[in-house]
Coordinates of C-alpha atoms in Angstrom, one line a residue:
X1446 CA 14.7 16.4 -2.6
X1447 CA 18.4 16.7 -1.7
X1448 CA 18.1 13.7 0.5
X1449 CA 16.5 11.6 -2.2
X1450 CA 19.2 12.6 -4.7
X1451 CA 21.8 11.7 -2.2
X1452 CA 20.3 8.2 -1.8
X1453 CA 20.2 7.8 -5.6
X1454 CA 23.9 8.8 -5.9
X1455 CA 24.8 6.2 -3.2
X1456 CA 23.0 3.5 -5.0
X1457 CA 24.6 4.4 -8.3
X1458 CA 28.0 3.9 -6.6
X1459 CA 26.8 0.5 -5.3
X1460 CA 26.2 -0.7 -8.9
X1461 CA 30.0 -0.6 -9.4
X1462 CA 31.1 -1.6 -5.9
X1463 CA 28.9 -4.5 -4.8
X1464 CA 30.8 -7.7 -4.4
X1465 CA 27.8 -9.8 -5.2
X1466 CA 27.9 -11.3 -8.6
X1467 CA 24.6 -10.6 -10.3
X1468 CA 23.8 -11.8 -13.8
X1469 CA 21.8 -9.6 -16.1
X1470 CA 19.0 -10.5 -18.4
X1471 CA 19.0 -9.5 -22.0
X1472 CA 15.6 -7.8 -21.9
X1473 CA 16.5 -4.8 -19.7
X1474 CA 19.6 -5.3 -17.7
X1475 CA 17.9 -5.9 -14.4
X1476 CA 19.1 -8.6 -12.1
X1477 CA 18.5 -12.0 -13.6
X1478 CA 16.1 -14.5 -12.1
X1479 CA 17.5 -16.2 -9.0
X1480 CA 19.1 -19.5 -9.8
X1481 CA 17.5 -22.0 -7.4
X1482 CA 20.1 -24.5 -6.0
X1483 CA 19.3 -28.2 -6.6
X1484 CA 17.4 -29.5 -3.6
X1485 CA 16.4 -26.0 -2.6
X1486 CA 17.3 -25.5 1.1
X1487 CA 20.0 -27.8 2.3
X1488 CA 19.3 -27.5 6.1
X1489 CA 22.4 -25.4 6.9
X1490 CA 22.5 -22.9 9.7
X1491 CA 21.3 -19.6 8.4
X1492 CA 20.7 -16.3 10.2
X1493 CA 18.4 -13.9 8.5
X1494 CA 18.0 -10.1 9.2
X1495 CA 14.5 -8.7 8.7
X1496 CA 13.7 -5.0 8.8
X1497 CA 10.1 -3.9 9.4
X1498 CA 8.0 -1.1 11.1
X1499 CA 6.0 -3.3 13.5
X1500 CA 5.1 -2.1 16.9
X1501 CA 5.1 -4.4 20.0
X1502 CA 1.6 -5.7 19.4
X1503 CA 2.5 -6.9 16.0
X1504 CA 6.0 -8.2 16.9
X1505 CA 4.2 -10.4 19.5
X1506 CA 2.3 -12.0 16.7
X1507 CA 5.4 -12.3 14.5
X1508 CA 7.4 -13.9 17.3
X1509 CA 4.7 -16.6 17.8
X1510 CA 4.9 -17.5 14.1
X1511 CA 8.7 -17.4 14.0
X1512 CA 8.5 -20.1 16.8
X1513 CA 6.1 -22.1 14.6
X1514 CA 8.4 -21.7 11.6
X1515 CA 11.4 -22.8 13.6
X1516 CA 9.6 -26.1 14.5
X1517 CA 9.8 -26.8 10.7
X1518 CA 13.2 -25.2 10.1
X1519 CA 15.2 -25.0 13.3
X1520 CA 18.4 -24.0 11.6
X1521 CA 16.9 -20.8 10.1
X1522 CA 17.3 -18.1 12.7
X1523 CA 15.2 -14.9 12.2
X1524 CA 16.6 -11.6 13.7
X1525 CA 14.0 -8.9 13.1
X1526 CA 14.3 -5.2 13.8
X1527 CA 11.7 -2.4 13.9
X1528 CA 13.3 0.5 12.0
X1529 CA 11.1 3.6 12.4
X1530 CA 8.7 4.2 9.5
X1531 CA 8.7 2.9 6.0
X1532 CA 11.0 5.7 4.7
X1533 CA 13.4 5.0 7.6
X1534 CA 13.6 1.4 6.4
X1535 CA 14.4 2.6 2.9
X1536 CA 17.1 5.1 4.1
X1537 CA 18.8 2.5 6.3
X1538 CA 18.9 -0.1 3.6
X1539 CA 20.1 2.4 1.0
X1540 CA 23.1 3.3 3.2
X1541 CA 23.9 -0.4 4.0
X1542 CA 23.9 -1.3 0.4
X1543 CA 27.0 0.8 -0.1
X1544 CA 28.8 -1.5 2.3
X1545 CA 27.1 -4.7 1.0
X1546 CA 25.6 -5.0 4.5
X1547 CA 21.9 -5.0 3.5
X1548 CA 19.4 -7.2 5.4
X1549 CA 18.1 -10.4 4.0
X1550 CA 14.5 -9.2 3.7
X1551 CA 12.5 -6.1 4.5
X1552 CA 9.2 -4.3 4.4
X1553 CA 9.0 -2.3 1.2
X1554 CA 6.9 -0.1 -1.0
X1555 CA 7.3 -0.3 -4.8
X1556 CA 9.3 2.9 -5.2
X1557 CA 11.7 1.6 -2.5
X1558 CA 12.3 -1.5 -4.6
X1559 CA 12.8 0.6 -7.8
X1560 CA 15.5 2.5 -5.9
X1561 CA 17.2 -0.6 -4.6
X1562 CA 17.2 -2.1 -8.1
X1563 CA 19.5 0.7 -9.3
X1564 CA 22.0 -1.5 -7.5
X1565 CA 20.5 -4.8 -8.8
X1566 CA 19.9 -5.5 -5.1
X1567 CA 16.5 -7.2 -5.0
X1568 CA 16.0 -10.9 -5.9
X1569 CA 13.7 -11.7 -8.8
X1570 CA 11.3 -14.2 -7.3
X1571 CA 9.9 -15.9 -10.3
X1572 CA 12.1 -19.0 -10.2
X1573 CA 11.5 -19.4 -6.5
X1574 CA 7.7 -19.0 -7.0
X1575 CA 7.7 -21.6 -9.8
X1576 CA 10.3 -24.0 -8.3
X1577 CA 9.4 -27.7 -8.3
X1578 CA 12.1 -28.5 -5.8
X1579 CA 10.9 -30.4 -2.7
X1580 CA 12.2 -29.3 0.7
X1581 CA 12.3 -31.6 3.7
X1582 CA 11.3 -30.1 7.1
X1583 CA 12.7 -31.0 10.5
X1584 CA 9.6 -33.2 11.3
X1585 CA 10.2 -35.3 8.2
X1586 CA 7.3 -33.7 6.2
X1587 CA 8.0 -32.1 2.8
X1588 CA 6.8 -29.0 1.0
X1589 CA 7.3 -27.6 -2.5
X1590 CA 9.8 -24.8 -2.5
X1591 CA 7.6 -22.9 -4.9
X1592 CA 4.0 -21.9 -4.7
X1593 CA 1.2 -24.3 -5.8
X1594 CA -1.3 -23.0 -8.2
X1595 CA -3.9 -23.0 -5.4
X1596 CA -1.6 -20.8 -3.3
X1597 CA -1.1 -18.4 -6.2
X1598 CA -4.8 -18.1 -6.9
X1599 CA -5.5 -17.5 -3.2
X1600 CA -3.8 -14.1 -3.2
X1601 CA -6.0 -11.1 -3.8
X1602 CA -5.1 -10.3 -7.4
X1603 CA -4.3 -6.6 -7.1
X1604 CA -2.1 -7.2 -4.1
X1605 CA -0.1 -10.0 -5.8
X1606 CA 0.3 -8.1 -9.0
X1607 CA 1.9 -5.2 -7.2
X1608 CA 5.1 -7.3 -7.2
X1609 CA 5.2 -7.1 -11.0
X1610 CA 4.8 -3.3 -11.4
X1611 CA 8.5 -2.6 -12.4
X1612 CA 8.3 -2.5 -16.2
X1613 CA 10.0 -5.9 -16.9
X1614 CA 7.1 -8.3 -15.9
X1615 CA 9.3 -10.0 -13.2
X1616 CA 8.2 -10.5 -9.6
X1617 CA 10.2 -8.6 -7.0
X1618 CA 7.9 -8.5 -3.9
X1619 CA 5.3 -10.5 -2.1
X1620 CA 2.3 -8.8 -0.5
X1621 CA 2.5 -8.9 3.3
X1622 CA -0.4 -6.9 4.7
X1623 CA -2.5 -4.2 3.0
X1624 CA -4.7 -1.3 3.4
X1625 CA -6.7 0.9 1.0
X1626 CA -9.0 3.9 1.1
X1627 CA -12.6 3.8 2.1
X1628 CA -15.4 6.3 2.5
X1629 CA -16.4 6.9 6.1
X1630 CA -19.7 8.6 6.6
X1631 CA -21.9 9.6 9.5
X1632 CA -24.6 7.0 9.2
X1633 CA -26.7 8.5 11.9
X1634 CA -26.8 11.8 10.1
X1635 CA -27.4 10.1 6.7
X1636 CA -30.3 8.1 8.1
X1637 CA -31.9 11.1 9.8
X1638 CA -31.8 13.2 6.6
X1639 CA -32.6 10.4 4.1
X1640 CA -29.3 10.8 2.4
X1641 CA -28.0 8.1 0.0
X1642 CA -24.4 7.0 0.3
X1643 CA -22.7 8.1 -3.0
X1644 CA -21.4 5.5 -5.4
X1645 CA -20.1 7.9 -8.0
X1646 CA -18.4 11.3 -8.0
X1647 CA -21.6 12.8 -9.5
X1648 CA -23.6 11.4 -6.6
X1649 CA -21.0 12.6 -4.1
X1650 CA -21.3 16.2 -5.4
X1651 CA -25.1 16.0 -5.1
X1652 CA -24.9 14.7 -1.5
X1653 CA -22.3 17.3 -0.6
X1654 CA -24.7 20.0 -1.8
X1655 CA -27.6 18.5 0.2
X1656 CA -25.4 18.4 3.3
X1657 CA -24.4 22.0 2.7
X1658 CA -28.1 23.0 2.7
X1659 CA -28.7 21.1 5.9
X1660 CA -25.6 22.4 7.7
X1661 CA -24.3 25.6 5.9
X1662 CA -21.2 25.7 8.1
X1663 CA -20.1 22.2 7.2
X1664 CA -17.4 21.1 4.9
X1665 CA -19.2 17.9 3.8
X1666 CA -16.1 15.8 2.7
X1667 CA -12.6 15.6 4.0
X1668 CA -10.0 13.7 1.8
X1669 CA -6.8 12.8 3.6
X1670 CA -4.4 12.1 0.7
X1671 CA -4.3 14.6 -2.2
X1672 CA -1.9 12.3 -4.1
X1673 CA -4.2 9.3 -3.8
X1674 CA -7.1 11.3 -5.0
X1675 CA -5.3 12.5 -8.1
X1676 CA -3.8 9.0 -8.9
X1677 CA -7.1 7.3 -8.3
X1678 CA -9.0 9.6 -10.6
X1679 CA -6.4 8.8 -13.3
X1680 CA -7.1 5.1 -12.8
X1681 CA -10.9 5.5 -12.7
X1682 CA -10.9 7.7 -15.8
X1683 CA -8.3 5.5 -17.5
X1684 CA -6.2 8.6 -18.0
X1685 CA -2.4 8.4 -18.2
X1686 CA -0.5 9.1 -15.0
X1687 CA 3.0 7.4 -15.1
X1688 CA 4.7 4.6 -16.9
X1689 CA 7.7 2.3 -16.1
X1690 CA 8.8 2.7 -19.7
X1691 CA 12.1 4.5 -19.5
X1692 CA 11.4 6.5 -22.7
X1693 CA 8.7 8.5 -21.0
X1694 CA 7.8 8.1 -17.3
X1695 CA 5.6 11.1 -16.5
X1696 CA 2.3 11.2 -18.4
X1697 CA 0.0 13.1 -16.1
X1698 CA 0.1 16.5 -17.9
X1699 CA -3.0 16.0 -20.0
X1700 CA -6.5 17.5 -20.5
X1701 CA -8.5 14.8 -18.8
X1702 CA -6.5 15.2 -15.6
X1703 CA -6.7 19.0 -15.8
X1704 CA -10.5 18.7 -16.2
X1705 CA -11.0 16.6 -13.0
X1706 CA -8.7 18.9 -11.0
X1707 CA -10.7 21.9 -12.2
X1708 CA -13.9 20.1 -11.1
X1709 CA -12.5 19.4 -7.6
X1710 CA -11.4 23.0 -7.4
X1711 CA -15.0 24.0 -8.0
X1712 CA -16.1 21.8 -5.1
X1713 CA -13.5 23.4 -2.9
X1714 CA -14.5 26.9 -3.8
X1715 CA -18.1 26.0 -3.0
X1716 CA -17.0 24.8 0.5
X1717 CA -17.8 21.2 -0.3
X1718 CA -14.4 19.6 0.3
X1719 CA -11.1 19.9 2.0
X1720 CA -7.9 17.9 2.2
X1721 CA -5.3 17.0 4.8
X1722 CA -2.7 19.5 3.7
X1723 CA -5.2 22.4 3.5
X1724 CA -6.9 21.4 6.8
X1725 CA -3.5 21.0 8.4
X1726 CA -4.2 17.5 9.9
X1727 CA -6.0 14.3 9.2
X1728 CA -9.5 15.2 8.1
X1729 CA -10.8 12.6 10.5
X1730 CA -10.6 15.4 13.0
X1731 CA -13.4 17.3 11.2
X1732 CA -15.4 14.1 10.9
X1733 CA -15.2 13.0 14.6
X1734 CA -15.3 16.4 16.4
X1735 CA -18.9 17.3 17.1
X1736 CA -17.8 20.7 18.5
X1737 CA -16.1 21.9 15.3
X1738 CA -17.7 24.9 13.6
X1739 CA -17.1 23.4 10.2
X1740 CA -17.5 19.7 10.7
X1741 CA -17.7 17.1 8.0
X1742 CA -20.1 14.2 7.5
X1743 CA -17.9 12.2 5.2
X1744 CA -14.2 11.3 5.3
X1745 CA -12.0 9.4 2.8
X1746 CA -9.0 7.9 4.5
X1747 CA -7.0 4.7 5.1
X1748 CA -9.0 1.6 5.9
X1749 CA -6.3 0.8 8.6
X1750 CA -7.3 4.0 10.4
X1751 CA -10.9 3.1 11.1
X1752 CA -10.7 3.5 14.8
X1753 CA -9.5 7.1 14.3
X1754 CA -12.7 7.8 12.3
X1755 CA -14.9 6.9 15.2
X1756 CA -16.0 9.6 17.6
X1757 CA -15.2 9.4 21.3
X1758 CA -17.9 8.1 23.6
X1759 CA -20.1 10.6 25.3
X1760 CA -20.7 10.8 29.0
X1761 CA -23.5 8.2 28.7
X1762 CA -21.0 5.7 27.4
X1763 CA -22.4 5.7 23.9
X1764 CA -20.9 6.9 20.6
X1765 CA -22.6 10.1 19.5
X1766 CA -23.1 8.7 16.0
X1767 CA -22.7 5.4 14.1
X1768 CA -20.0 5.2 11.5
X1769 CA -20.8 3.8 8.1
X1770 CA -18.1 2.6 5.7
X1771 CA -18.4 2.2 1.9
X1772 CA -16.2 1.9 -1.2
X1773 CA -14.9 5.3 -2.3
X1774 CA -16.9 7.0 -5.1
X1775 CA -16.2 5.9 -8.7
X1776 CA -16.1 7.6 -12.1
X1777 CA -17.7 4.5 -13.5
X1778 CA -19.2 1.8 -11.4
X1779 CA -18.3 -0.7 -14.1
X1780 CA -14.6 0.1 -13.8
X1781 CA -14.1 0.3 -10.1
X1782 CA -10.6 1.3 -8.9
X1783 CA -9.4 1.6 -5.4
X1784 CA -5.7 2.1 -4.4
X1785 CA -3.7 -0.7 -2.9
X1786 CA -1.4 0.4 0.0
X1787 CA 0.5 -1.2 2.8
X1788 CA 3.8 -3.1 3.0
X1789 CA 5.0 -5.8 0.8
X1790 CA 8.2 -7.7 1.5
X1791 CA 11.3 -8.1 -0.7
X1792 CA 14.4 -10.4 -0.5
X1793 CA 17.9 -9.0 -1.1
X1794 CA 20.6 -10.6 -3.1
X1795 CA 23.3 -12.5 -1.1
X1796 CA 26.4 -14.3 -2.2
X1797 CA 25.2 -17.4 -0.2
X1798 CA 22.3 -18.7 -2.1
X1799 CA 21.1 -20.6 0.9
X1800 CA 20.3 -17.3 2.6
X1801 CA 18.1 -16.3 -0.3
X1802 CA 16.3 -19.7 -0.3
X1803 CA 15.8 -19.6 3.5
X1804 CA 14.5 -16.0 3.2
X1805 CA 12.0 -17.2 0.6
X1806 CA 10.8 -20.1 2.8
X1807 CA 10.1 -17.6 5.6
X1808 CA 8.4 -15.1 3.3
X1809 CA 6.3 -17.9 1.8
X1810 CA 5.4 -19.2 5.3
X1811 CA 4.0 -15.8 6.4
X1812 CA 2.3 -14.8 3.2
X1813 CA 0.6 -18.1 2.6
X1814 CA -0.4 -18.9 6.2
X1815 CA -4.1 -18.2 6.6
X1816 CA -3.7 -18.3 10.4
X1817 CA -0.9 -15.7 10.4
X1818 CA -2.7 -13.4 7.9
X1819 CA -5.9 -13.6 10.0
X1820 CA -4.2 -12.9 13.3
X1821 CA -1.9 -10.2 11.9
X1822 CA -4.9 -8.5 10.3
X1823 CA -6.9 -8.4 13.5
X1824 CA -4.0 -7.0 15.4
X1825 CA -2.9 -4.4 12.9
X1826 CA -6.1 -3.1 11.3
X1827 CA -4.6 -4.0 7.9
X1828 CA -6.4 -6.5 5.7
X1829 CA -5.1 -10.0 4.8
X1830 CA -3.6 -10.7 1.4
X1831 CA -5.3 -14.1 1.0
X1832 CA -8.9 -14.6 -0.1
X1833 CA -9.3 -17.7 2.0
X1834 CA -8.8 -15.8 5.2
X1835 CA -12.5 -14.8 5.0
X1836 CA -13.3 -18.5 5.6
X1837 CA -11.1 -18.8 8.6
X1838 CA -13.4 -19.4 11.7
X1839 CA -11.6 -16.9 13.9
X1840 CA -11.5 -14.2 11.2
X1841 CA -15.0 -14.9 10.0
X1842 CA -16.2 -14.4 13.6
X1843 CA -14.3 -11.1 13.7
X1844 CA -16.0 -9.9 10.5
X1845 CA -19.4 -11.0 11.7
X1846 CA -19.1 -8.6 14.7
X1847 CA -18.6 -5.7 12.3
X1848 CA -20.5 -2.5 13.2
X1849 CA -20.1 1.2 13.3
X1850 CA -19.1 1.4 16.9
X1851 CA -16.9 -0.9 19.0
X1852 CA -16.1 -3.1 15.9
X1853 CA -15.5 -0.4 13.3
X1854 CA -12.1 -2.0 12.4
X1855 CA -13.9 -5.2 11.5
X1856 CA -16.4 -3.2 9.4
X1857 CA -13.5 -1.6 7.5
X1858 CA -11.9 -4.9 6.9
X1859 CA -15.2 -6.4 5.7
X1860 CA -15.6 -3.6 3.1
X1861 CA -12.0 -4.1 1.9
X1862 CA -12.6 -7.8 1.4
X1863 CA -15.7 -7.1 -0.6
X1864 CA -13.9 -4.8 -3.0
X1865 CA -10.9 -7.1 -3.7
X1866 CA -11.4 -7.0 -7.5
X1867 CA -11.0 -3.2 -7.6
X1868 CA -7.5 -2.8 -6.3
X1869 CA -4.8 -1.2 -8.5
X1870 CA -1.1 -0.2 -8.1
X1871 CA 0.8 2.3 -10.1
X1872 CA 4.0 1.6 -12.0
X1873 CA 7.2 1.7 -9.9
X1874 CA 10.5 3.2 -11.1
X1875 CA 13.1 5.6 -9.9
X1876 CA 11.1 8.8 -9.7
X1877 CA 7.6 7.3 -9.1
X1878 CA 7.6 8.6 -5.6
X1879 CA 8.5 12.0 -6.9
X1880 CA 5.6 11.9 -9.3
X1881 CA 3.3 11.0 -6.4
X1882 CA 4.6 14.0 -4.3
X1883 CA 4.2 16.4 -7.2
X1884 CA 0.7 15.5 -8.2
X1885 CA -0.4 15.8 -4.6
X1886 CA 1.2 19.2 -4.3
X1887 CA -0.3 20.2 -7.7
X1888 CA -3.8 19.5 -6.4
X1889 CA -3.3 21.6 -3.3
X1890 CA -2.0 24.5 -5.3
X1891 CA -4.9 24.4 -7.7
X1892 CA -7.6 24.1 -4.9
X1893 CA -6.1 27.0 -3.0
X1894 CA -5.8 29.1 -6.2
X1895 CA -2.1 29.6 -5.8
X1896 CA -1.6 29.2 -9.5
X1897 CA -3.6 28.4 -12.7
X1898 CA -4.1 24.8 -13.6
X1899 CA -1.9 24.7 -16.7
X1900 CA 1.0 26.2 -14.8
X1901 CA 0.6 23.9 -11.9
X1902 CA 0.7 20.8 -14.2
X1903 CA 3.7 22.1 -16.1
X1904 CA 5.7 22.9 -13.0
X1905 CA 4.9 19.5 -11.5
X1906 CA 6.1 17.8 -14.8
X1907 CA 9.3 19.9 -14.8
X1908 CA 10.1 18.9 -11.2
X1909 CA 9.6 15.2 -12.0
X1910 CA 11.8 15.4 -15.2
X1911 CA 14.5 17.3 -13.4
X1912 CA 14.5 14.8 -10.6
X1913 CA 15.4 11.9 -12.9
X1914 CA 17.7 13.8 -15.3

């Protein structure tokens, strides 16, 4: 908490000290829409710094597409840097903002952008997205600086709308590559015991009790992220969680949420479920370890971690069981909600407008390229942000190989593409990450019986309100 408060204090100082001139809109005081220069990009020499978290396998993909981009725009030079994990990117940028030395573009999560925007540091993209300026490439061809309607419509809706979750309806980020949560299950065990894959939480409870009868030592379900579980239940039940409205951010202390936490606590007390914090590691360990005394037969975790949910091959060279993958259970199958995760990309304000335009051209190139999205997805385990990638011959062949063994990553991606209408994101504001941390901790306390539910909710709310006070 001290680290987070220190970052906030740094950014507050930046508001007064940044040398960039940033206009403000009348609606809420955030940085005004970027003013697109006439003609868009003028062809000048520009060097852009890009912070991300990619490993070598992904930077190899990125470098190939930078070369393709430079065929079109040889004077835009991309210097990219792997900066640890997502929070490391946030911390480095927060420090650099105090010296007006921030990069041009970076991987981001919504709460990072909310933090940067305390310093009015992130470009509002709406005027760039809607720009009618025509840009001439090095080969003499032209493109619209903005997005065509077809390009806008090609984005998976939930991923695209994440960029507008900041309370003012403006667009601050573009989706880069995404993941979600899926239900992994031991298909071999389910088939042998005539078990039905649960589509609702009621069905999940029933299946867990069936599994407990078959294997009394089991913990039928492991759920990796307590925070995701809590927030997703709020979305599925249409119960308040948080709001970007400054008058009242934290709304999760209500009876509907207490009731579902109480229900999950009952499941925990009956030995039906565990979570990452309680187990002490990713619950995929319970799912894949056949020697574990208390093994599980279902696991809810990241779609990007599919290979970690697959057991090691036996001495015969075969997998000991086939992995099945499905959408996570729902409170109401007519109101499906599944969390949207994974990095987006934001552009930072610069005094040289050509740097901003050049950054946008590069972001647009990567996020609207079907070929890049397909190749990056196959290399990373994340899912593409464009619907049309499913029709790409290479990616389509990848999905067609999907199975519960060697090609489990393709199976995970296939399920993610099928549930594209269910994705949601939570409001982003300074303190939204604190709310996430607190509701996750709240759920753990309640499951373990460390405090009563009313007290746990009140303490979580008090921590959130203190954080932003």
